[in-house]
Coordinates of C-alpha atoms in Angstrom, one line a residue:
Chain A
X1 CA -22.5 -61.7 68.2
X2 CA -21.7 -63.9 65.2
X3 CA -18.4 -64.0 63.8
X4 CA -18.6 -65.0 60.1
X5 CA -14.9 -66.9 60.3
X6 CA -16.8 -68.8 62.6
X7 CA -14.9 -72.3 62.7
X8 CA -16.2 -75.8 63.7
X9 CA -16.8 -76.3 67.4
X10 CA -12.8 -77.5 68.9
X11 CA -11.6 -75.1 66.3
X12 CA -9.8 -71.8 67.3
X13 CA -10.6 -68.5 65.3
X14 CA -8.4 -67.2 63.0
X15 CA -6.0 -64.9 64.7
X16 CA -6.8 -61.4 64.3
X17 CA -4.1 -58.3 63.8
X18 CA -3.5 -57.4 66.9
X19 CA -4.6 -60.2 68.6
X20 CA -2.6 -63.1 70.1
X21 CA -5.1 -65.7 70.6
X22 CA -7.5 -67.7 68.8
X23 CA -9.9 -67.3 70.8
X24 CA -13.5 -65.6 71.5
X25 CA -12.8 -63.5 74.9
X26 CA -10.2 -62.0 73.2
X27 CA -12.2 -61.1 70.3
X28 CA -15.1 -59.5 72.4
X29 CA -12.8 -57.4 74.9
X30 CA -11.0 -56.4 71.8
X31 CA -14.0 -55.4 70.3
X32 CA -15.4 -53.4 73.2
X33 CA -18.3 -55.2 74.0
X34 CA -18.7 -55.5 77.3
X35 CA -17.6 -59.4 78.1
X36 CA -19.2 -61.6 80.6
X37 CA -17.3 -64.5 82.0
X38 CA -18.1 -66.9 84.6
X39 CA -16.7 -69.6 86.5
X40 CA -17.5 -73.9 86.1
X41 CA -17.5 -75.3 89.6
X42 CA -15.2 -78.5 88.8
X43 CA -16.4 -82.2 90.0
X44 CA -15.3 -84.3 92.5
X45 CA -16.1 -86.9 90.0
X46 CA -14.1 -88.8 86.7
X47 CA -18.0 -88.5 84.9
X48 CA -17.7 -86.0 81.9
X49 CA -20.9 -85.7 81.6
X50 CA -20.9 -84.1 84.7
X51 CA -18.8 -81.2 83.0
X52 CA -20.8 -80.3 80.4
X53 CA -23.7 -80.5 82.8
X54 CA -22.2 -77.7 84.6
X55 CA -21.2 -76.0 81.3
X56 CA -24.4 -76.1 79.8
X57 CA -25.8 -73.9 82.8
X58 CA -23.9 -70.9 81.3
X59 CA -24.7 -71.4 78.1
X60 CA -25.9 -68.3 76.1
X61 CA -25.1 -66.0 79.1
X62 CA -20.7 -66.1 79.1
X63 CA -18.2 -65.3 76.5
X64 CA -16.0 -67.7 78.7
X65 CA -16.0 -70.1 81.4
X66 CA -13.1 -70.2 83.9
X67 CA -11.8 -73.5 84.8
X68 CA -9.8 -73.3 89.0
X69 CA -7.3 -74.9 89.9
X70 CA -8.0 -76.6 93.0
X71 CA -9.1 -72.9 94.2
X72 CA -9.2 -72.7 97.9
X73 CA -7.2 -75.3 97.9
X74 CA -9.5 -77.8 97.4
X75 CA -8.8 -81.2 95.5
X76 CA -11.5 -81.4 92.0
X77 CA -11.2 -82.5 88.6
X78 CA -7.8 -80.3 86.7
X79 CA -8.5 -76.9 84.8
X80 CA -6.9 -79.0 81.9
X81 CA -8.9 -81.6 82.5
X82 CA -12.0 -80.0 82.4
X83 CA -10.7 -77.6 79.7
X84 CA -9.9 -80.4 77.3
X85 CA -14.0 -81.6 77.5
X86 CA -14.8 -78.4 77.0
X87 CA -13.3 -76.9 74.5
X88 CA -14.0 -80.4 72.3
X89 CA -17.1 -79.2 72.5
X90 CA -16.6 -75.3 71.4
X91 CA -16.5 -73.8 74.2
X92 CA -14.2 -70.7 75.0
X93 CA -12.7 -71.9 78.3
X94 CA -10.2 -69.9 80.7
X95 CA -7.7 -72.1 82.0
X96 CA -6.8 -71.1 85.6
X97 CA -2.7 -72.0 86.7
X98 CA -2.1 -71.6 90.2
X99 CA 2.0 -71.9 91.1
X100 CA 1.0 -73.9 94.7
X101 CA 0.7 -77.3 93.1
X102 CA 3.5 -77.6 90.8
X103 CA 7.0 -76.5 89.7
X104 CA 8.1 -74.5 86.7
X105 CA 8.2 -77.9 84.6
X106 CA 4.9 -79.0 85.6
X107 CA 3.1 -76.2 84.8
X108 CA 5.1 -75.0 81.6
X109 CA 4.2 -78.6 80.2
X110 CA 0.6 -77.3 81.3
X111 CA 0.8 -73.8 79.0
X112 CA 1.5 -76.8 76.3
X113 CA -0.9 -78.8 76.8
X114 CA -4.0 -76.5 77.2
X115 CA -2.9 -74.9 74.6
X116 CA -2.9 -77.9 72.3
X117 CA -6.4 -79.1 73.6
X118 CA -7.5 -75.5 72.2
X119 CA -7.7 -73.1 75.5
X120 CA -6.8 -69.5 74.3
X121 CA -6.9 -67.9 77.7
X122 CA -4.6 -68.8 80.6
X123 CA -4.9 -67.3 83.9
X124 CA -1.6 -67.0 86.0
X125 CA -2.4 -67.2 89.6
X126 CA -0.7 -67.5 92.6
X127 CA -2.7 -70.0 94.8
X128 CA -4.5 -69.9 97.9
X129 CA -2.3 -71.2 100.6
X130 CA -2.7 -75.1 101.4
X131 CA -4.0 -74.3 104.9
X132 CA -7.2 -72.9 103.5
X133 CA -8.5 -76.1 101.8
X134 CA -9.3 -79.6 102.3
X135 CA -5.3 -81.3 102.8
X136 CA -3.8 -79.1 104.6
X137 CA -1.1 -81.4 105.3
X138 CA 0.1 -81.0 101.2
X139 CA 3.3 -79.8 100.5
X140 CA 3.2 -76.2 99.1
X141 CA 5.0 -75.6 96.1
X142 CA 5.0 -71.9 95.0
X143 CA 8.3 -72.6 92.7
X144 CA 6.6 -69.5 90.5
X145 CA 5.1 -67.0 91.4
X146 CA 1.6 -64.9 89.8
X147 CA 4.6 -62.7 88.3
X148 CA 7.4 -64.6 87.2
X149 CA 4.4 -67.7 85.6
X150 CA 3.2 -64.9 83.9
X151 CA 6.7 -64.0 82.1
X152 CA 7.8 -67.4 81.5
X153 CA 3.7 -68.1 79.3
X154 CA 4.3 -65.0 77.3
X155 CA 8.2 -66.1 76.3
X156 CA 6.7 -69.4 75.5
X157 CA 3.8 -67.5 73.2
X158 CA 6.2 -64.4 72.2
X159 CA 9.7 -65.8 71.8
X160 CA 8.8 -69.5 71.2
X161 CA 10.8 -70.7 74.3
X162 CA 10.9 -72.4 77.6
X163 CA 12.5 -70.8 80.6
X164 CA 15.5 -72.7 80.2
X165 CA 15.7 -71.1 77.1
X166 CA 15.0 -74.5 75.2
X167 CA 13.0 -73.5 72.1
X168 CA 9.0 -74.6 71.0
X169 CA 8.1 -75.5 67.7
X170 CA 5.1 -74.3 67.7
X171 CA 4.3 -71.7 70.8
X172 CA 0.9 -71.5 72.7
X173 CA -1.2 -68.8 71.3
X174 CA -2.7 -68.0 74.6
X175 CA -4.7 -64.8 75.7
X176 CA -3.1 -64.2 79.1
X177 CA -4.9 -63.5 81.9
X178 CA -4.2 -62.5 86.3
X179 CA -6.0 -61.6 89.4
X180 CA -6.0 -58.4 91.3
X181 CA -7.6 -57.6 94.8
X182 CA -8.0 -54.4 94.6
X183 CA -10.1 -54.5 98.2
X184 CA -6.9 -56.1 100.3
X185 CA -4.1 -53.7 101.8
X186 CA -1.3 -52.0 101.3
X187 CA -4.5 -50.4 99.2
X188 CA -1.9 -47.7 97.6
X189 CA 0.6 -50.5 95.9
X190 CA -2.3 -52.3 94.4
X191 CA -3.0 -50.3 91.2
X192 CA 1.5 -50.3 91.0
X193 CA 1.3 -54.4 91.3
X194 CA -1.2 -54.3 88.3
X195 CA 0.9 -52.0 86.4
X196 CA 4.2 -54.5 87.4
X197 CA 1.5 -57.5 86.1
X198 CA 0.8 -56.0 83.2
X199 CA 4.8 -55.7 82.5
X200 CA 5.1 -59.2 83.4
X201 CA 3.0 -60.5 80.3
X202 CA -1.0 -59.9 81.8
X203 CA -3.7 -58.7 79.1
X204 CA -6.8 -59.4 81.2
X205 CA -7.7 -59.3 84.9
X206 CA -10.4 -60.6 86.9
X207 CA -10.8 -59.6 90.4
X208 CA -11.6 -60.8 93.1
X209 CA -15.1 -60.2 94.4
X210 CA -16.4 -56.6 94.7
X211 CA -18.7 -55.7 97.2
X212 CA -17.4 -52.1 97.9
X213 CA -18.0 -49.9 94.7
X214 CA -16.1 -47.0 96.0
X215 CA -12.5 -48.7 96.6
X216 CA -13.4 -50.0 92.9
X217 CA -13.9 -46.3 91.5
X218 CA -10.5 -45.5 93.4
X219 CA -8.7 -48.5 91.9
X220 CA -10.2 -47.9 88.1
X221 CA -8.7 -43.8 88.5
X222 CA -5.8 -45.1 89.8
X223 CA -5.1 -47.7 87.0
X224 CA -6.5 -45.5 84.2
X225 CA -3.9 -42.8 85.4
X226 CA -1.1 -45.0 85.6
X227 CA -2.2 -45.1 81.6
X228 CA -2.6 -49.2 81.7
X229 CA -5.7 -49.1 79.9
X230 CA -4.3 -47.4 76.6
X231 CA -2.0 -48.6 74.0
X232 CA -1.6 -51.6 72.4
X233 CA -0.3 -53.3 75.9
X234 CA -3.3 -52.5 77.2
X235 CA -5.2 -54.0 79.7
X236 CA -9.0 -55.5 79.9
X237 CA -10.4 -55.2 83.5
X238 CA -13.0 -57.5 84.1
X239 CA -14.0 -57.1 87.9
X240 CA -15.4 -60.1 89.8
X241 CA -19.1 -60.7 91.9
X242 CA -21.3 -63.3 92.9
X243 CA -24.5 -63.6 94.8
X244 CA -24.6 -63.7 98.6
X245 CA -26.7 -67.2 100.0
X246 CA -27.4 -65.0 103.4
X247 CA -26.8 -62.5 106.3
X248 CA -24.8 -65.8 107.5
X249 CA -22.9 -67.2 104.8
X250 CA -21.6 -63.7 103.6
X251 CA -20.6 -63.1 107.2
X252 CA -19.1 -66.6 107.5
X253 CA -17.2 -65.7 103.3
X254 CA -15.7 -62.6 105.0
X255 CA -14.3 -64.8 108.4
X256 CA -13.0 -67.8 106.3
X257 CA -12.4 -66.8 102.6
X258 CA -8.8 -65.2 101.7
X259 CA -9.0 -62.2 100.5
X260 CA -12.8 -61.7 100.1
X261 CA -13.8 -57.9 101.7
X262 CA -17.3 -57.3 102.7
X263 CA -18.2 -54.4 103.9
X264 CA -20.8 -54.3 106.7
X265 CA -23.4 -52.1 104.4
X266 CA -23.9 -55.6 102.3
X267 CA -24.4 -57.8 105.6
X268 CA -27.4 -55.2 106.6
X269 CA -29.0 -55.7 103.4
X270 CA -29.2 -59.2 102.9
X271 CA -29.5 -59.5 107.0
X272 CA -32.6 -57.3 106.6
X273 CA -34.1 -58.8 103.2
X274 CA -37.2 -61.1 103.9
X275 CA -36.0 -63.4 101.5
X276 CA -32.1 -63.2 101.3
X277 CA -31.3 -65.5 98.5
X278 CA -33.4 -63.4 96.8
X279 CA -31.8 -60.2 97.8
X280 CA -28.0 -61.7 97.3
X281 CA -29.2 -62.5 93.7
X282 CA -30.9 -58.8 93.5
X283 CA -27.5 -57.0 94.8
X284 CA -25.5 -58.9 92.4
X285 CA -27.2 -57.3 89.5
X286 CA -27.2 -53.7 90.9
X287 CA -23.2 -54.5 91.4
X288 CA -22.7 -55.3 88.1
X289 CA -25.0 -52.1 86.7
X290 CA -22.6 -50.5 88.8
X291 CA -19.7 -51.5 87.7
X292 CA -20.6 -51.1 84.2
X293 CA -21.1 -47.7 84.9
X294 CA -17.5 -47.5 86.5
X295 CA -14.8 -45.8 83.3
X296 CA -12.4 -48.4 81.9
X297 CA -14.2 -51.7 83.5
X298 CA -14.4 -54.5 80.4
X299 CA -16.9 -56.8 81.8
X300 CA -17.7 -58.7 84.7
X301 CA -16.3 -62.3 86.0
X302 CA -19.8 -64.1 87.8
X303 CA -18.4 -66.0 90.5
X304 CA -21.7 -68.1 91.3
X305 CA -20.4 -70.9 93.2
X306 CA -23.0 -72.9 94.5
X307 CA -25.5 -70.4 92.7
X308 CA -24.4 -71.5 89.5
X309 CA -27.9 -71.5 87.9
X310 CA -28.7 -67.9 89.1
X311 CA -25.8 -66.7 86.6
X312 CA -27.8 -66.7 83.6
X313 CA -31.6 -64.8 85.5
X314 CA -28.5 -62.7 87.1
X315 CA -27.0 -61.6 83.1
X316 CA -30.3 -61.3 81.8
X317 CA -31.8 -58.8 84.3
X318 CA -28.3 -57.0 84.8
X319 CA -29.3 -56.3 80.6
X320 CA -25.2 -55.7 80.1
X321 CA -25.0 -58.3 77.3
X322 CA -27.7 -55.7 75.1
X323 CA -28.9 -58.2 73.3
X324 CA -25.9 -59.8 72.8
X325 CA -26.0 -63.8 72.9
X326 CA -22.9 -65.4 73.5
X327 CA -21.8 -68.6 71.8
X328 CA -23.0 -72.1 73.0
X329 CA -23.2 -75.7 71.3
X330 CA -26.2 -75.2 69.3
X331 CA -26.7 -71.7 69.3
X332 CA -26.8 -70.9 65.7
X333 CA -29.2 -74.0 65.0
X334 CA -31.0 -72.2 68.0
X335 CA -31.5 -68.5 66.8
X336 CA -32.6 -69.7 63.3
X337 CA -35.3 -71.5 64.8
X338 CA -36.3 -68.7 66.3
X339 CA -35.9 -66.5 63.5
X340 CA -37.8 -68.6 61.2
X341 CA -41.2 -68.9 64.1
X342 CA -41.0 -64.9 64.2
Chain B
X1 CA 13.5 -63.1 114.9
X2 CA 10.2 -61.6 114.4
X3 CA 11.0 -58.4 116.3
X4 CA 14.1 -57.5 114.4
X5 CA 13.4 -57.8 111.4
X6 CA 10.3 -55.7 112.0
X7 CA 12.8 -53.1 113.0
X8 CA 14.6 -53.1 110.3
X9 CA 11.8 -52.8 107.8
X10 CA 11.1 -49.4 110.2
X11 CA 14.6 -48.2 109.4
X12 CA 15.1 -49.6 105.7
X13 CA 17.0 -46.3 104.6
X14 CA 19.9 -46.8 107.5
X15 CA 19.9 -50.4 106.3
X16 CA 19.8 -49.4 102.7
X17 CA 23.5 -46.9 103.5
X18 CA 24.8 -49.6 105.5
X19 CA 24.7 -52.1 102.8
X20 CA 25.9 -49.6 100.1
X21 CA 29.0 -48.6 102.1
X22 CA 30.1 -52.8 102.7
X23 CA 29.4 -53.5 99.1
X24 CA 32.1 -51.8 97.8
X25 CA 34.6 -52.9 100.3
X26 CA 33.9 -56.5 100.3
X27 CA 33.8 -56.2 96.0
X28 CA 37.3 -54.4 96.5
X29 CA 38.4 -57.1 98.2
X30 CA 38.1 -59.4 95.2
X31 CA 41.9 -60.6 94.6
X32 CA 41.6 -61.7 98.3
X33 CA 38.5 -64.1 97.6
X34 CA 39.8 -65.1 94.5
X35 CA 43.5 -65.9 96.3
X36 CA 41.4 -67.9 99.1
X37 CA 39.6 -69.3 96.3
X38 CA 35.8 -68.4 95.7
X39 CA 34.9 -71.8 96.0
X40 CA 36.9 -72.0 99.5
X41 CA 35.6 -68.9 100.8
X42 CA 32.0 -70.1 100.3
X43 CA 31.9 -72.2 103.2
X44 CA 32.8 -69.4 105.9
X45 CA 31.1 -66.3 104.2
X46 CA 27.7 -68.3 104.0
X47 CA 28.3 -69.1 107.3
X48 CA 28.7 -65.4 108.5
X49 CA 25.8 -64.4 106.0
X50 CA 23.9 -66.6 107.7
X51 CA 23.9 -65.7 111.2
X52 CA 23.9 -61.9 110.6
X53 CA 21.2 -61.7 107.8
X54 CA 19.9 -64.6 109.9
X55 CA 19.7 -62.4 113.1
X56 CA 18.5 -59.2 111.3
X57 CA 16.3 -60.8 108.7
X58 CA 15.0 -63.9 109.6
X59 CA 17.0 -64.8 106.0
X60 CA 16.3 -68.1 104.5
X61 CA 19.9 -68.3 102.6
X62 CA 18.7 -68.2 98.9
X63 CA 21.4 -67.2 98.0
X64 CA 20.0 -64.9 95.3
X65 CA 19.5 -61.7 98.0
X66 CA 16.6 -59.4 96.8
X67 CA 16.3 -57.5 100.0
X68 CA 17.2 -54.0 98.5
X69 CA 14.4 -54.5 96.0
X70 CA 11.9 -55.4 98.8
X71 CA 12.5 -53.0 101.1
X72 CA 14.9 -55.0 103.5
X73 CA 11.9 -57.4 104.0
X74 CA 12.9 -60.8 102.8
X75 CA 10.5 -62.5 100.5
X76 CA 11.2 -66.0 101.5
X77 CA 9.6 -65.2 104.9
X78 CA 6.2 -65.1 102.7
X79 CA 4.6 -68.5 103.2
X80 CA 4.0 -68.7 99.9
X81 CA 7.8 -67.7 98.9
X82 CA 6.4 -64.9 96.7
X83 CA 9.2 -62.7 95.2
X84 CA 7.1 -60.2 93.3
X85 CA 4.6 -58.3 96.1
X86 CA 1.5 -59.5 98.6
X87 CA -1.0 -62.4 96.7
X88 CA -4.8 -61.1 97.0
X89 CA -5.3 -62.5 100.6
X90 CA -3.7 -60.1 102.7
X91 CA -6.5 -59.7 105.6
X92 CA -7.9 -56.4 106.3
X93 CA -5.5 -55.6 109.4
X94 CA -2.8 -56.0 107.1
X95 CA -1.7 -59.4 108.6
X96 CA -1.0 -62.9 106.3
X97 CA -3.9 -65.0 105.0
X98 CA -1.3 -68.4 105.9
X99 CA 0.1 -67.2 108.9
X100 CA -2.7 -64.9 110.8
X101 CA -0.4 -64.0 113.8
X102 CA 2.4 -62.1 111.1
X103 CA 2.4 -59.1 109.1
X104 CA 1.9 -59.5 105.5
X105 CA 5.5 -60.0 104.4
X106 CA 4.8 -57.8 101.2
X107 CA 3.1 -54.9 103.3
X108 CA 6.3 -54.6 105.4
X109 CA 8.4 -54.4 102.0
X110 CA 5.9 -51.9 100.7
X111 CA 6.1 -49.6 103.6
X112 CA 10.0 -50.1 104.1
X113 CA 10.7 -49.4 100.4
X114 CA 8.9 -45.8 100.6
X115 CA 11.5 -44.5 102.8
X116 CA 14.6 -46.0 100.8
X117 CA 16.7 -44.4 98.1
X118 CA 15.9 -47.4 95.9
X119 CA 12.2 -47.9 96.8
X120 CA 10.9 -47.8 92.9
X121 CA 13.2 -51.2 92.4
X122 CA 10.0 -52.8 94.0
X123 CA 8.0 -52.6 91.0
X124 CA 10.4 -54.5 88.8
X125 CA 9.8 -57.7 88.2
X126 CA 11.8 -60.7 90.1
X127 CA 12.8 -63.7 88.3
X128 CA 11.9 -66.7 89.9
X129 CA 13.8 -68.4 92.6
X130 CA 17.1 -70.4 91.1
X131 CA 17.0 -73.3 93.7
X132 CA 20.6 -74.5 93.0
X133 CA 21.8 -71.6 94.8
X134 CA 19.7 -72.4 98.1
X135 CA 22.3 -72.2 100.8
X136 CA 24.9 -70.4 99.0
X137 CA 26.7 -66.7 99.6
X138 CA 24.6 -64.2 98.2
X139 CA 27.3 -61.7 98.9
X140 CA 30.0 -64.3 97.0
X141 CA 28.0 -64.2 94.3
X142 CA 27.6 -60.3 94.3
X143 CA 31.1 -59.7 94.3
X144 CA 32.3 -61.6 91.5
X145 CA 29.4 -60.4 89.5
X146 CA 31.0 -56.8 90.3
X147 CA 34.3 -58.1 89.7
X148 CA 33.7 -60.0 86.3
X149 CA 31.9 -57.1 84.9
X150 CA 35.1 -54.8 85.9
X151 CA 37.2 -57.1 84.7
X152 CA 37.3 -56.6 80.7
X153 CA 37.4 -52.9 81.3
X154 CA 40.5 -53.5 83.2
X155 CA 42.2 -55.2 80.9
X156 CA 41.4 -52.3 78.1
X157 CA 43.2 -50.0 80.2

């Protein structure tokens, strides 16, 4: 998909009617294509070249790449950190917030900042409790929460304000994005918390990882019939997967990992696959053919970690982009070159 | 304590009549509190506050009560101080990703909100913790909010 506003790489696109953000995700959910995003596991390193090493794995496969926020509570390089490398460089990135490691100054300076460095889409999250990650001994902040982060970035993009009320001069034009787990209890409130989400300011969600397809189907009726996927505060549903390593490791994901339900179907599968890596990999792909099947899903989040170079094989045989090829550094240069040897 | 609040969550709607029968009396009681002195009263109502909601609640005195929203379980008893529902790592059993031995703070509000009068308050959206008021009378603060907004029609009359 070429847009012909297309502006320089670091440049935002022009802002659409109906659209709040400068910026491609935004564009391609809007759009109805069915939107691919994936995740950028962050570097325990000051190198940037590390970053776009880790970028450049995705490229031609994602319409945007997530940046965490210490997720699991682990200590890498900022989302704004590596968001300001990467969008320098084009890219569309997702900024992930998470209210555990700083107040309601911090982070609203944040929603500035990214902003400024040219991230359109910031996702609001919570935060995984400190105990899960590597300094458990850290002070936990939680001064916001998923909800109330989420109202205070769309009354700094909407009505050009802080939360003190303080005004912007010029407001973050920000695509915003939350999580949902629709595969955690009290199962019936979930599809309500999306709709109070959505109320709070939330445009986009990624999920956490699916594994169960039915619960999924149950959540999507649930959601369509609570109307959140009409109107013009609609919103885009982007459910998240990843490949399994092993048997082991997905056993060892469902003991350790907040929030991440496996049911025991998946663990006989990859437990008897010959090769498993292989068979993680192969029932990613026949999730995601799933899911695209599912009514009112926008696209898929490909949480990879540690997999990271399977994402692209993973897109290309899952066949969901149709042809489609995603923006990189360098792809335009690229399909001419190919155009002009066919 | 653990136990009690538990209980209480169980019987949300008796709670829920309790604490709409003492709101209007201790909001009638506004030209006493405001003979006393609001400011003077503080002191001994936030004690009282304390020890009951204390005792029934495990209440963390934030002074900006949201228990009728949250079906009479408090939100500050979430690890992660969440005011708006259950983050995405409530295990399967129902129980907290932080604290493994407790219920999911937000399940407990879920489930005590569906027998209360006021249950759909839970999907509104909370504004975030105001941390001057840590410590402070959330029924003080109640009151005179009833009482100031009386107060102009009164003086129409």
């Amino acid at each position: 998909m070429i847009f012909d506003d297309e502006p320089t790489p670091g440049e935002g696109l022009p802002i659409l009617p109906g659209h709040v953000s400068p910026g491609r995700l935004e564009r391609v959910l809007r759009a109805g294509k069915f939107a691919v995003t994936s995740e950028i596991d962050p570097p325990d390193s000051a190198d940037p070249d590390e970053v776009f090493k880790r970028a450049a794995i995705f490229d031609g496969y994602v319409d945007a790449i997530n940046a965490t926020d210490g997720s699991g509570a682990n200590c890498h390089m900022s989302s704004v950190g590596v968001c300001s490398l990467l969008t320098r460089r084009g890219y569309a990135m997702v900024m992930q917030i998470s209210c555990r490691d700083r107040n309601r100054i911090a982070i609203q300076g944040e929603i500035l900042g990214g902003a400024a460095m040219g991230v359109a889409n910031i996702m609001c999250l919570t935060g995984d409790g400190v105990q899960a990650g590597d300094h458990p001994q850290a002070k936990p902040v939680f001064d916001l929460d998923s909800m109330s982060l989420l109202e205070i970035a769309r009354a700094m993009r909407d009505e050009h304000r802080f939360q003190s009320g303080r005004k912007l001069d010029t407001p973050p034009r920000v695509f915003l994005g939350a999580a949902e787990n629709p595969f955690a209890p009290p199962f019936d409130w979930r599809p309500h918390r999306l709709a109070k989400k959505v109320a709070a300011g939330a445009q986009f969600i990624q999920t956490q990882y699916c594994y169960d397809i039915p619960r999924l189907k149950i959540f999507m009726a649930q959601v369509r019939d609570l109307g959140l996927l009409e109107g013009p505060n609609r919103v885009f549903i982007m459910p998240g997967v990843g490949p399994l390593a092993s048997a082991k490791s997905a056993t060892w994901i469902r003991e350790h990992v907040p929030g991440v339900h496996i049911p025991d179907s998946v663990i006989k599968r990859l437990a008897g696959a010959e090769k498993q890596k292989a068979e993680g990999r192969k029932l990613c792909i026949d999730l995601i053919q799933e899911i695209r099947e599912i009514e009112g899903v926008s696209g898929v989040h490909v949480m990879a970690y540690r997999q990271e170079e399977a994402v692209a094989e993973i897109i290309q045989s899952s066949g969901v982009l149709e042809g489609r090829v995603p923006w990189y550094p360098g792809r335009d240069r690229q399909l001419l070159r190919e155009a002009m040897e066919a | 304590m653990y136990a009690v609040r538990r209980w209480v969550v169980r019987h949300s709607r008796g709670f829920e009549m309790i604490y709409n029968a003492f709101e209007p009396v201790i909001a009638r009681l506004d030209p006493l509190w405001r003979r006393i002195g609001y400011a003077r009263a503080e002191g001994p109502v936030a004690r009282v506050e304390r020890a009951v909601k204390g005792f029934l609640f495990d209440c963390k005195m934030c002074g900006q009560c949201a228990l009728s929203s949250t079906g009479m379980s408090c939100p500050m008893n979430c690890p992660k101080t969440l005011r708006n529902g259950p983050c995405g790592g409530v295990r399967a059993n129902g129980h907290c990703e932080v604290k493994p031995e407790m219920k999911c703070v937000w399940a407990e509000a879920w489930a005590g909100s569906q027998h209360m009068k006021s249950g759909t308050k839970i999907h509104v959206v909370q504004k975030p913790v105001d941390n001057r008021f840590r410590d402070t009378s959330s029924w003080l603060r109640v009151v005179r909010q009833i009482a100031e907004k009386r107060a102009p029609q009164g003086e129409q009359k």
